[in-house]
Coordinates of C-alpha atoms and ligand atoms in Angstrom, one line a residue:
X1 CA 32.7 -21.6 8.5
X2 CA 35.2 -24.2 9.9
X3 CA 36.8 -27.5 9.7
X4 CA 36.7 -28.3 13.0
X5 CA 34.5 -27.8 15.8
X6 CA 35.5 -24.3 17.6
X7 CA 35.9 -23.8 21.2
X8 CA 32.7 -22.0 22.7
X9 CA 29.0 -24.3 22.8
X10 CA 28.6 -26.9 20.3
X11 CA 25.0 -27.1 19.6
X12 CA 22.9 -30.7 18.5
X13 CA 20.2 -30.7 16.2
X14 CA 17.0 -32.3 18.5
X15 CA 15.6 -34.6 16.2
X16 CA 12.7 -37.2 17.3
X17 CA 13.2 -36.4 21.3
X18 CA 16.9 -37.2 20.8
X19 CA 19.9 -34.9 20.9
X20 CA 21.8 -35.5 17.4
X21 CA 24.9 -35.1 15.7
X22 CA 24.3 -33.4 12.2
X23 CA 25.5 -35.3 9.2
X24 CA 27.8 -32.7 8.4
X25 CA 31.8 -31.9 7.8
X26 CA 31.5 -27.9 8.7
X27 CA 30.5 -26.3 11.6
X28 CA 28.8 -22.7 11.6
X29 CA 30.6 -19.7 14.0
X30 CA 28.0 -17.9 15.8
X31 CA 29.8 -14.4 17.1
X32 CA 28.8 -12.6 19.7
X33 CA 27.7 -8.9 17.8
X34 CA 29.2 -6.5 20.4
X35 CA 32.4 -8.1 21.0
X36 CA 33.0 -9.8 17.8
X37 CA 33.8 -12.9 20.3
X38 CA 33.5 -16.7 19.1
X39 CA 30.7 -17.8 21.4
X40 CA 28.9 -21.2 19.9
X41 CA 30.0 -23.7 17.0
X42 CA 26.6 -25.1 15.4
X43 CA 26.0 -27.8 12.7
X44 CA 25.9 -26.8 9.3
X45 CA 23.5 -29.2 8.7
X46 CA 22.5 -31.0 5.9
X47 CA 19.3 -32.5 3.4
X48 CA 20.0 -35.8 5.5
X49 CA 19.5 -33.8 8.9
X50 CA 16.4 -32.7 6.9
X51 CA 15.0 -36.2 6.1
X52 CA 15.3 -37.6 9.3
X53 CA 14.0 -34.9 11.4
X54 CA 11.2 -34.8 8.8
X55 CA 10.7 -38.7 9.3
X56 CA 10.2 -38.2 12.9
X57 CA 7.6 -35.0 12.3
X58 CA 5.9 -37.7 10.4
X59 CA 6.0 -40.4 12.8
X60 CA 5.2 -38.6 15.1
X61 CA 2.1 -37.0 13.7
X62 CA -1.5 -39.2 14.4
X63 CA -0.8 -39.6 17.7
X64 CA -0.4 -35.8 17.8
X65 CA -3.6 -35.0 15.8
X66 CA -5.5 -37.3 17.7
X67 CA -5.3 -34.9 20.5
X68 CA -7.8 -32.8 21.3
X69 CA -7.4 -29.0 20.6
X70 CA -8.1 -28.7 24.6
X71 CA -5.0 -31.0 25.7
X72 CA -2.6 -29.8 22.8
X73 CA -3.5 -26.5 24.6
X74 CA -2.6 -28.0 27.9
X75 CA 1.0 -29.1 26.2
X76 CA 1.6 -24.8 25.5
X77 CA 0.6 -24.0 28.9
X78 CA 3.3 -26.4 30.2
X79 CA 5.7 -25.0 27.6
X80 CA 5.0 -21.7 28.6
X81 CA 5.0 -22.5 32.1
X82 CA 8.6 -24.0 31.8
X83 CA 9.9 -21.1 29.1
X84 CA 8.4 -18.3 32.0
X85 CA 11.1 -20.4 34.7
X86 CA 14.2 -19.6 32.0
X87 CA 12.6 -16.4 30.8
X88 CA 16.2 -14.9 32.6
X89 CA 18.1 -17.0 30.7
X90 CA 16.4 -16.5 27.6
X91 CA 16.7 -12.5 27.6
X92 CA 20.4 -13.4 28.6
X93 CA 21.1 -15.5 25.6
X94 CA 19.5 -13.6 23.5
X95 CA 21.1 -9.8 24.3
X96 CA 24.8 -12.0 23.5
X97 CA 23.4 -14.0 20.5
X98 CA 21.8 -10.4 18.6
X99 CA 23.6 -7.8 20.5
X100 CA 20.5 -6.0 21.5
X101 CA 20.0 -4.2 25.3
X102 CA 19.1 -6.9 27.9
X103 CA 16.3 -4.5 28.9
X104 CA 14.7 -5.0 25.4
X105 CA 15.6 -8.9 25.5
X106 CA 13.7 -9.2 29.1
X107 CA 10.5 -7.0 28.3
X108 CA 10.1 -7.6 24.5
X109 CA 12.4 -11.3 23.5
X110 CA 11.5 -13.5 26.5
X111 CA 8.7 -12.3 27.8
X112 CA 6.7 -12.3 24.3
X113 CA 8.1 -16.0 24.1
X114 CA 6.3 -17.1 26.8
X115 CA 3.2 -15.4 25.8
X116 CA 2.5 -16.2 22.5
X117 CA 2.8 -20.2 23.9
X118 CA 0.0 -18.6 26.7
X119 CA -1.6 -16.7 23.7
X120 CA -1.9 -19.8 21.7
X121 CA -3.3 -22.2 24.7
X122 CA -5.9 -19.8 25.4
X123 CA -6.8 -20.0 21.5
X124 CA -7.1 -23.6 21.8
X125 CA -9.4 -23.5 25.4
X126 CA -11.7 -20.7 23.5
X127 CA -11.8 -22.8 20.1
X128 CA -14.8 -23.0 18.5
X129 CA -15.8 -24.5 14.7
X130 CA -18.8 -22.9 12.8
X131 CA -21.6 -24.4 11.8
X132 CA -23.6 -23.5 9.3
X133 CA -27.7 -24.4 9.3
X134 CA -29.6 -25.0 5.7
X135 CA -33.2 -25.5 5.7
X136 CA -32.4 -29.0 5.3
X137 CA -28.7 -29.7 6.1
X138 CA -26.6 -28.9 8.9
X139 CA -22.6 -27.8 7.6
X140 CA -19.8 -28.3 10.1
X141 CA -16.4 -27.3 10.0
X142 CA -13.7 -29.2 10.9
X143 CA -9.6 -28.2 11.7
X144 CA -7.9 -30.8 10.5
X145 CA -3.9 -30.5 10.8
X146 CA -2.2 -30.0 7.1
X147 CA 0.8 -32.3 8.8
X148 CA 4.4 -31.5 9.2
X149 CA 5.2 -27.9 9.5
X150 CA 8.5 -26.4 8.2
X151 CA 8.9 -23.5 10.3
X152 CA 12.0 -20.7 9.2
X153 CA 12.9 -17.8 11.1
X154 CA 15.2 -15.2 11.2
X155 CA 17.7 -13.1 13.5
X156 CA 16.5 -10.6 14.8
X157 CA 14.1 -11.6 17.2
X158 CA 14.9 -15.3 17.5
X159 CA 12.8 -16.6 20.0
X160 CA 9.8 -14.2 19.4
X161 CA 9.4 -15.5 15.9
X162 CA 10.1 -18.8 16.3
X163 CA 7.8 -19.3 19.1
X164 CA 5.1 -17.1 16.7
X165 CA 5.1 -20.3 14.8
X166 CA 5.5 -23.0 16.9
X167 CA 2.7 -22.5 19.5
X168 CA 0.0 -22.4 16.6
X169 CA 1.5 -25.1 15.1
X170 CA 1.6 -27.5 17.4
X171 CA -1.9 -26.2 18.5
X172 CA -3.6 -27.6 15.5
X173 CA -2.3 -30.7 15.7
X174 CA 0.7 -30.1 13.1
X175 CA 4.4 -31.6 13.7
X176 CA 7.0 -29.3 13.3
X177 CA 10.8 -28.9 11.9
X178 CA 12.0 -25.9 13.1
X179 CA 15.2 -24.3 11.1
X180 CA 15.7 -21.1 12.8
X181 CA 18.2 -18.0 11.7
X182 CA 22.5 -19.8 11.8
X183 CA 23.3 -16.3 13.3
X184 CA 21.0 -16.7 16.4
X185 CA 20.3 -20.5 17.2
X186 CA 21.2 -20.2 20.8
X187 CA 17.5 -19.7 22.0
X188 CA 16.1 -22.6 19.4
X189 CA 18.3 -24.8 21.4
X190 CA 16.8 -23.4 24.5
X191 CA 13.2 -24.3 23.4
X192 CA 14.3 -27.3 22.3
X193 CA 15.7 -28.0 25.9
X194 CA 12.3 -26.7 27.3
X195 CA 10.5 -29.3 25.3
X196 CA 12.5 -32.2 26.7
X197 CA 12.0 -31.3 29.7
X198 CA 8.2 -31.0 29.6
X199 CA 7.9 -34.4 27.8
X200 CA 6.5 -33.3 24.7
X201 CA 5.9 -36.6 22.8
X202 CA 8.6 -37.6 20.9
X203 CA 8.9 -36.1 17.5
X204 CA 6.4 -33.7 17.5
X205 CA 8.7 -30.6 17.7
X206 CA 12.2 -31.4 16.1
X207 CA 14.7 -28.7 15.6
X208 CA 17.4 -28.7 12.8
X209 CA 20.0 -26.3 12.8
X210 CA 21.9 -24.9 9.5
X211 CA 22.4 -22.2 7.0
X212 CA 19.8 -22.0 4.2
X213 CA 21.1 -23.7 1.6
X214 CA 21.8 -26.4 2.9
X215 CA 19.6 -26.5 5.4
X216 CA 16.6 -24.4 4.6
X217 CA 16.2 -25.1 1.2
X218 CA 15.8 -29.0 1.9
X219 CA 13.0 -28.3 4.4
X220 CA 11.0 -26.3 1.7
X221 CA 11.4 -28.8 -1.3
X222 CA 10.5 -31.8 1.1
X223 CA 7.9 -33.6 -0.4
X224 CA 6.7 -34.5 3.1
X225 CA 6.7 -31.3 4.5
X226 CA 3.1 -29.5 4.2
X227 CA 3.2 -26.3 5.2
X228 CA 5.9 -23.5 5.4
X229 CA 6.1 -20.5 7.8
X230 CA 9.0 -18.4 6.9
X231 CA 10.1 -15.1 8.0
X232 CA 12.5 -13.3 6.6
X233 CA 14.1 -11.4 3.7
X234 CA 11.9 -10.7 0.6
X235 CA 14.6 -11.9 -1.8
X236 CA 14.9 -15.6 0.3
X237 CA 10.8 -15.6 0.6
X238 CA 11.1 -15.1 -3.3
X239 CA 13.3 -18.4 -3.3
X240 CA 11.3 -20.0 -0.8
X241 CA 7.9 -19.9 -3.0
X242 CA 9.6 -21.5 -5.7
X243 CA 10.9 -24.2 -3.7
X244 CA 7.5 -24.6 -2.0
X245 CA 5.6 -23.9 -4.9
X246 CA 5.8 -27.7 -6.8
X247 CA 4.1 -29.3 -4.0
X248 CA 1.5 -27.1 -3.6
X249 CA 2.5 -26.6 0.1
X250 CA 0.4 -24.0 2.5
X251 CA 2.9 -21.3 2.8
X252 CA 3.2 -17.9 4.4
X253 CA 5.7 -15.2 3.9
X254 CA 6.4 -12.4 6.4
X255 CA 9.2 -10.6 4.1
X256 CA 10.9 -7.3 4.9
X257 CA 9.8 -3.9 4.8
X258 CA 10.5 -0.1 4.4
X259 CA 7.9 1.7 6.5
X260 CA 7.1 5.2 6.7
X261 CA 6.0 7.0 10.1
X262 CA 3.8 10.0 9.1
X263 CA 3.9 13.3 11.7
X264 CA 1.1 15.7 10.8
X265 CA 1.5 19.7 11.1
X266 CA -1.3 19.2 14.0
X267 CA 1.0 16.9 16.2
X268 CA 2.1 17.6 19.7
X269 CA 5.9 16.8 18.7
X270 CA 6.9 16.6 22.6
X271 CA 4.7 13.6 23.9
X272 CA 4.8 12.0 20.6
X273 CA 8.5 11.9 19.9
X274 CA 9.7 8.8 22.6
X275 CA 7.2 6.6 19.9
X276 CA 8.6 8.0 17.0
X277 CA 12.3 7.5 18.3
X278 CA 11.0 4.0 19.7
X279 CA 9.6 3.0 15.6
X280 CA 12.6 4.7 14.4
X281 CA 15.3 2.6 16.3
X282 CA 14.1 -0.3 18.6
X283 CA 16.3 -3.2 18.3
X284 CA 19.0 -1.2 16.2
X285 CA 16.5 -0.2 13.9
X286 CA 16.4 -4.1 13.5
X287 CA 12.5 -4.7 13.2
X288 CA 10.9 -5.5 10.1
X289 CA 8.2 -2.8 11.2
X290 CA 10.6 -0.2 12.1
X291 CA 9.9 3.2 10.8
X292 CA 12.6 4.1 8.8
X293 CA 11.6 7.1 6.7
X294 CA 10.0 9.8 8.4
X295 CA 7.8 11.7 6.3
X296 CA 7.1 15.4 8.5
X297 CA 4.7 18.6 7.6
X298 CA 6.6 21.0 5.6
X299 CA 5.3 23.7 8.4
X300 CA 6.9 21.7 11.8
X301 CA 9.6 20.2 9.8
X302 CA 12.3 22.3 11.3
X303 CA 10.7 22.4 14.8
X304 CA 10.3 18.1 14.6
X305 CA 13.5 17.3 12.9
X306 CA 15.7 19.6 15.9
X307 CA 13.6 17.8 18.5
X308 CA 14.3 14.6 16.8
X309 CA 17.6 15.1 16.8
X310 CA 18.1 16.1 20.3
X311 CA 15.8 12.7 21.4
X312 CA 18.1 10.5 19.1
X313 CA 21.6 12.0 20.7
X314 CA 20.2 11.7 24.0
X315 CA 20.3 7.5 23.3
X316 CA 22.5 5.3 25.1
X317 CA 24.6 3.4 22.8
X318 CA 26.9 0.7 24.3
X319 CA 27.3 -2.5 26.4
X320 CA 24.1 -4.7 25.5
X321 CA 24.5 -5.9 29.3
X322 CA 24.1 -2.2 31.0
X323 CA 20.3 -1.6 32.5
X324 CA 20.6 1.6 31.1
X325 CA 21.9 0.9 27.3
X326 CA 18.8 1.8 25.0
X327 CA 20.7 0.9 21.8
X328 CA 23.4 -2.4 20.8
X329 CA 25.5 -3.6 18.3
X330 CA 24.1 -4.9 15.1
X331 CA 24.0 -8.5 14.0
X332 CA 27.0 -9.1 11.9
X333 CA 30.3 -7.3 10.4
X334 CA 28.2 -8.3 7.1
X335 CA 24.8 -6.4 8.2
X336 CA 27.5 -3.8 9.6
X337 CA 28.9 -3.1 6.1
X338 CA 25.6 -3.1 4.4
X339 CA 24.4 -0.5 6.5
X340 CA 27.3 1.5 6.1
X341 CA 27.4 1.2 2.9
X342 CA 24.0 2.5 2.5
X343 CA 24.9 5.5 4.1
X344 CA 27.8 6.1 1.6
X345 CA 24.8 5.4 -0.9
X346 CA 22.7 8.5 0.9
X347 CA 25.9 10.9 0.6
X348 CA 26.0 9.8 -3.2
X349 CA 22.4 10.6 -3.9
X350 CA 22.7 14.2 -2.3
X351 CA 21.5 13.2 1.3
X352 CA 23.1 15.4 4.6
X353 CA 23.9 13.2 7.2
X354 CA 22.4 15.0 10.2
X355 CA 24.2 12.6 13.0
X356 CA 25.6 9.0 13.4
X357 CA 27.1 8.0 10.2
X358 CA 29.6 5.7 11.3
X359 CA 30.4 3.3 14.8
X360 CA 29.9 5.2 17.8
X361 CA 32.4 7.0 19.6
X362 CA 33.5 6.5 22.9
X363 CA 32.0 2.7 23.7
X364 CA 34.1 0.8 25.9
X365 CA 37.4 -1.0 24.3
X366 CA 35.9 -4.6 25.1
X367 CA 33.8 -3.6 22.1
X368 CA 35.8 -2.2 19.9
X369 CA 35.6 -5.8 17.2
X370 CA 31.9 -5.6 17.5
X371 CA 29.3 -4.6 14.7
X372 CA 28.6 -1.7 15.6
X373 CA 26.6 1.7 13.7
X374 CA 25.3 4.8 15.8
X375 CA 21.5 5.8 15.0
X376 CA 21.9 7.7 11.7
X377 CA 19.7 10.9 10.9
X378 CA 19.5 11.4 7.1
X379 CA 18.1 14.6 5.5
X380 CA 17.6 16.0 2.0
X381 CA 17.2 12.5 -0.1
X382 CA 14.3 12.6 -2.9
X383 CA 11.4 10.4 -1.3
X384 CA 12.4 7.9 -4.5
X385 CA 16.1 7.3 -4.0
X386 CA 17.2 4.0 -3.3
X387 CA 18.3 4.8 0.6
X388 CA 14.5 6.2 0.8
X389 CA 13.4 2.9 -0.8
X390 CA 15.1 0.0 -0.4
X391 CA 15.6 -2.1 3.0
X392 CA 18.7 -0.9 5.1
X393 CA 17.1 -2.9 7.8
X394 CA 19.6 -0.8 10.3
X395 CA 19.8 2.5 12.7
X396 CA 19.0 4.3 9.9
X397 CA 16.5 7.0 9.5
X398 CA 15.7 9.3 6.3
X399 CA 13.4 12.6 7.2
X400 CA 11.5 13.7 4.0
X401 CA 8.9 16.7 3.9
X402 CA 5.6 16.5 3.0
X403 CA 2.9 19.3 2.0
X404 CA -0.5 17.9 2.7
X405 CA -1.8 14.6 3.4
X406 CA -2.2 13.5 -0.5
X407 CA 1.4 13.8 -0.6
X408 CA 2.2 12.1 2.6
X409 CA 0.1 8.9 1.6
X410 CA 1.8 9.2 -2.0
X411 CA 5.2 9.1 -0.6
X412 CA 4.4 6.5 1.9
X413 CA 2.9 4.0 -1.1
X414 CA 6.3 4.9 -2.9
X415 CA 7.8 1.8 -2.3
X416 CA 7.8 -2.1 -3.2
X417 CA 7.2 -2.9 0.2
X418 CA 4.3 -2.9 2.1
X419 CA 4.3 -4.2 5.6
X420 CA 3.7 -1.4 8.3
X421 CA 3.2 2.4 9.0
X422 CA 2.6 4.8 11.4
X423 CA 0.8 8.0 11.7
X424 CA 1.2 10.9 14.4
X425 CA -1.7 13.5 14.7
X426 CA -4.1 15.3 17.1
X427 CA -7.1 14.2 14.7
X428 CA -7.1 10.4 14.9
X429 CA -10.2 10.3 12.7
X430 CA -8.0 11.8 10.1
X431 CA -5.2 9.8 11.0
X432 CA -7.4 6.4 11.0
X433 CA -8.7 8.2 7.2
X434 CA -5.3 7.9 6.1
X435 CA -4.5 4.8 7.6
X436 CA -6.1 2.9 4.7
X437 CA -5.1 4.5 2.0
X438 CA -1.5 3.8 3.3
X439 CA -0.8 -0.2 1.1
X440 CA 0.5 -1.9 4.3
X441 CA -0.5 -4.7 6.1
X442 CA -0.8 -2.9 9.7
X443 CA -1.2 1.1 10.2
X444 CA -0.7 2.5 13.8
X445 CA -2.0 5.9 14.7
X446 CA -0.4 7.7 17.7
X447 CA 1.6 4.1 18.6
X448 CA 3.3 1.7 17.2
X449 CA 4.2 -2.1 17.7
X450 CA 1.5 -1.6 19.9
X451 CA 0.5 -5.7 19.4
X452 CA -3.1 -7.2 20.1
X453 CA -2.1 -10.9 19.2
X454 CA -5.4 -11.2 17.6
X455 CA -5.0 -9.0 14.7
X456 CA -4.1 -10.3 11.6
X457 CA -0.6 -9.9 11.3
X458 CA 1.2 -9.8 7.6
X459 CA 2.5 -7.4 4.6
X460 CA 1.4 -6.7 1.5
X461 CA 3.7 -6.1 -2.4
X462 CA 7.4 -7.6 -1.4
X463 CA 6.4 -7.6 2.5
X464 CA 4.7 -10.8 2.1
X465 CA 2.1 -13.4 1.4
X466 CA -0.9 -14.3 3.7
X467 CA -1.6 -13.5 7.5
X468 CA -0.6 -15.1 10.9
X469 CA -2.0 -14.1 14.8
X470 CA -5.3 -15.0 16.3
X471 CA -7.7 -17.0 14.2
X472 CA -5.5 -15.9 10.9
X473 CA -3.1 -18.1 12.4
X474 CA -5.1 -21.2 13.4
X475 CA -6.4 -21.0 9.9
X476 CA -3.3 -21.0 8.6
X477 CA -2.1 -24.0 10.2
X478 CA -5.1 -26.2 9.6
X479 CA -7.2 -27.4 6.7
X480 CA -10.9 -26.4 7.1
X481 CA -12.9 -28.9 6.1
X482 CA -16.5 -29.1 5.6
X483 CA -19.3 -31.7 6.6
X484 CA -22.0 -31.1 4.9
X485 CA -24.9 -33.6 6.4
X486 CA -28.7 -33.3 4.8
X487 CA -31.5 -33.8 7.6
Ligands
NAD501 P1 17.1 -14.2 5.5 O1 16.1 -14.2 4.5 O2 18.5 -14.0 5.1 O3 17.1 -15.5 6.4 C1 15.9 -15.9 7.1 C2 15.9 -17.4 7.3 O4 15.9 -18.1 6.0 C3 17.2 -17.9 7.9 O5 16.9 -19.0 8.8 C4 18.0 -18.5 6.8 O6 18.9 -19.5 7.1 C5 16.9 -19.0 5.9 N1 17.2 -19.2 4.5 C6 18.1 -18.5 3.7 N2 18.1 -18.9 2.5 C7 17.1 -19.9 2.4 C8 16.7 -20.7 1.3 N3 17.1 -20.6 0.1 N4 15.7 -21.6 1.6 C9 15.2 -21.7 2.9 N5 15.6 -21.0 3.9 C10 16.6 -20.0 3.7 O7 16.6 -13.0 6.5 P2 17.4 -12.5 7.8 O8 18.6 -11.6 7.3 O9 17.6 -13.6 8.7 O10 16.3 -11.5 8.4 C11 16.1 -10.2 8.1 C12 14.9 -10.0 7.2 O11 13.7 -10.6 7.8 C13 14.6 -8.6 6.9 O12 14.3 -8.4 5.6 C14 13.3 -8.3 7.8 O13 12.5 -7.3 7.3 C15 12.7 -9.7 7.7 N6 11.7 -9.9 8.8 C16 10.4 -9.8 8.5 C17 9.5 -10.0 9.5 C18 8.0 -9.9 9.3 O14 7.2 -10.3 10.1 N7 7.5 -9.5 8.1 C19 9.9 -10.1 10.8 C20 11.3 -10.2 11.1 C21 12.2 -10.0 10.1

């Protein structure tokens, strides 16, 4: 953090339809992963930010819920439409903001953003409440908003997330105050941009930017603030339902996870392994579903783990800009150490590392301050040790044996976490068996990240609290209310 405003963009909070000024003495340093390069200077906003953005969510919020669900649907479309114009710009901002490969930015980032807006308008134009006939009463549900949504997100897929909350949101007539991840806010301030320019009412979506102390944590104690949506780490979630707690506020919690990816002796390890590499790595390895411990059938393991290995040495590492670059830079020299030091970790518990290990060798010299970790192969670690366990939330992968499926689903429920899995096997009746005995919120079999935006999204143990997509999400961000009337 610095005194004074650095060179680079100098972001505004959007507050009430307005561009604004935090009230605040520091600015924020947002760095560009691969280069290590200054690139924007945002407001470390404050509880005051908070207050006021939260004023206008509540200003703003009859005329909103007086809507219809049809032309609040008709708002996303617009906001889709607009996003879908920039969709360029967003993948572009987005590969400098996280690092990632602008491939991955254009196909998964931008092009998601638009679509959850579409998803979400769709939702709105197919809503239906239920009604419920008694012999001599007629019940009828009713949506109503829960009010001014405080909406939290983190880095690693900015935009994606953000908008994940925002379209349903707005859809059911909420208000919303928007504090998205310090380390990516350049997309936020993008959507922000794409609301002005669409003439959403004023108010209705306000956007505060900041760290989470002083930024976050004022949103989710705000007596006025309703409902939170938060996305991130399990420890902050853990902070976040205190904070949210006292006022009894709606809240849901999409926390982090440790997932395992399960290969069966019966798979056909050549046209499985780009989707194992793919769970193993996308995004740096940077996705809260990631597979990051690869449990493998004691009679392929050899045959799958020098297969693996070729696939994963075959990636291109390097300039997040290149068409062909399948892997970037990680988020922060922070998230850099972390991961690293994991690794040491693995070496101290007895693991072999099998490649990667430390920053790629040979990347171009314009990268050379940039946060970077080539995709790591780690063998030999007991299925409880704290690398096999815990969150590295990097290019990290630990490859563990297994003896029959008892053991598999044992290892796989070995952890505190419980938010995704996969499983890779000829017999997909067995597979979608084991599926649910495996304690995590979503289980793919022969796929993964393979998203229907209707499912019900969501972890279970430290991976979270309550569910989001389709009708999980416009539950979530309404009250259902009954009207009971007797004939
Ligand atoms: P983080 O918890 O550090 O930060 C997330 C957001 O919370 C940021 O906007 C941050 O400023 C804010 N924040 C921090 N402290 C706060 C506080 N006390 N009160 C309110 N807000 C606060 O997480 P991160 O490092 O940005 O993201 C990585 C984590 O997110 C990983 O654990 C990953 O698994 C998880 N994640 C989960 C999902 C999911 O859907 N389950 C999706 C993406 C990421």
């Amino acid at each position: 953090m610095s005194d004074i405003p650095m060179p680079g963009v100098e972001l505004s909070n959007y507050i009430n339809g307005e561009w604004r000024f935090a009230n605040c003495e520091h600015w924020i340093d947002d760095y560009a992963p691969a280069t290590g390069e200054h690139i924007a200077s945002i407001p470390c906003s404050s509880s005051e930010d908070i207050d006021a953005a939260v004023e206008a969510a509540l200003n703003a919020a009859d005329d909103w819920a007086a809507l219809s669900i049809a032309e609040r649907a008709g708002w996303l479309e617009k906001i889709a439409e607009e996003l879908e114009e920039r969709a360029e710009e967003v993948a572009q901002l987005e590969s400098l903001d996280t690092g990632k490969p602008i491939t991955l930015a254009r196909s998964v980032d931008a092009s998601r953003s638009v679509a959850n807006f579409r998803f979400f308008a769709e939702q709105g134009r197919e809503f239906e409440s239920e009604i419920f006939e008694m012999k001599d009463a007629t019940n009828r549900v009713v949506y109503k908003p829960v009010g001014v949504a405080g909406l939290i997100t983190p880095w690693n897929l900015p935009l994606y997330l953000l908008s994940w909350k925002v379209a349903p949101a707005l859809l059911m007539g909420n208000t919303v105050v928007a504090k998205p991840s310090e380390l990516t806010p350049m997309t936020a301030s993008l959507l922000a941009e794409v609301m002005e320019a669409v003439k959403l009412p004023a108010g209705v979506f306000n956007l505060v930017h900041g760290n989470g102390l002083d930024a976050g944590a004022p949103l989710t104690s705000h007596p006025d603030v309703n409902l939170i949506s938060f996305t991130g780490g399990t420890a902050t979630g853990r902070e976040v339902a205190k904070s949210a707690s006292s006022g009894f506020k709606k809240l849901s919690l999409e926390l982090g996870g440790k997932n395992a990816t399960i290969v069966r002796a019966d798979v056909d390890i050549a046209n499985m392994m780009p989707g194992i590499v793919r769970a193993s790595f996308l995004n740096q390895g940077q996705v809260c579903l990631c597979g990051s411990r690869i449990l493998i059938h004691e009679s392929i393991y050899d045959s799958f783990v020098g297969a693996f290995l070729e696939a994963v040495s075959n990636m291109v590492v390097g300039d997040p800009s290149d068409e062909e670059t399948e892997l970037g830079a990680l988020i922060s020299e922070d998230h850099q150490n972390k991961v690293l030091s994991y690794i040491d970790l693995a070496e101290d518990e007895g693991g072999t590392i099998l490649c990667g290990g430390g920053p790629p060798v040979g990347i171009p010299e314009a990268f050379d301050n940039g946060y970077w970790v080539s995709p790591t192969v780690i063998d030999g670690l007991a299925p409880d040790s704290r690398c096999a366990t815990e969150e590295i939330f990097g290019p990290v992968v630990t490859l563990h044996p297994f003896s029959d499926d008892e053991e598999a689903i044992e290892i796989a429920n070995m952890t505190d976490y419980g938010l995704a899995g996969s499983i890779w096997t000829a017999d997909t009746e067995a597979g979608s068996k084991m599926a649910e005995r495996i304690d995590s919120g979503m289980v793919w079999v022969n796929c993964w990240l393979h998203r229907d935006l209707r499912v019900p999204f969501g972890g279970v143990k430290n991976s979270g609290v309550g569910r989001e997509g389709g009708q999980w999400s416009l539950g979530f961000f309404s009250e259902a209310i009954n009207i009971c009337v007797k004939h």
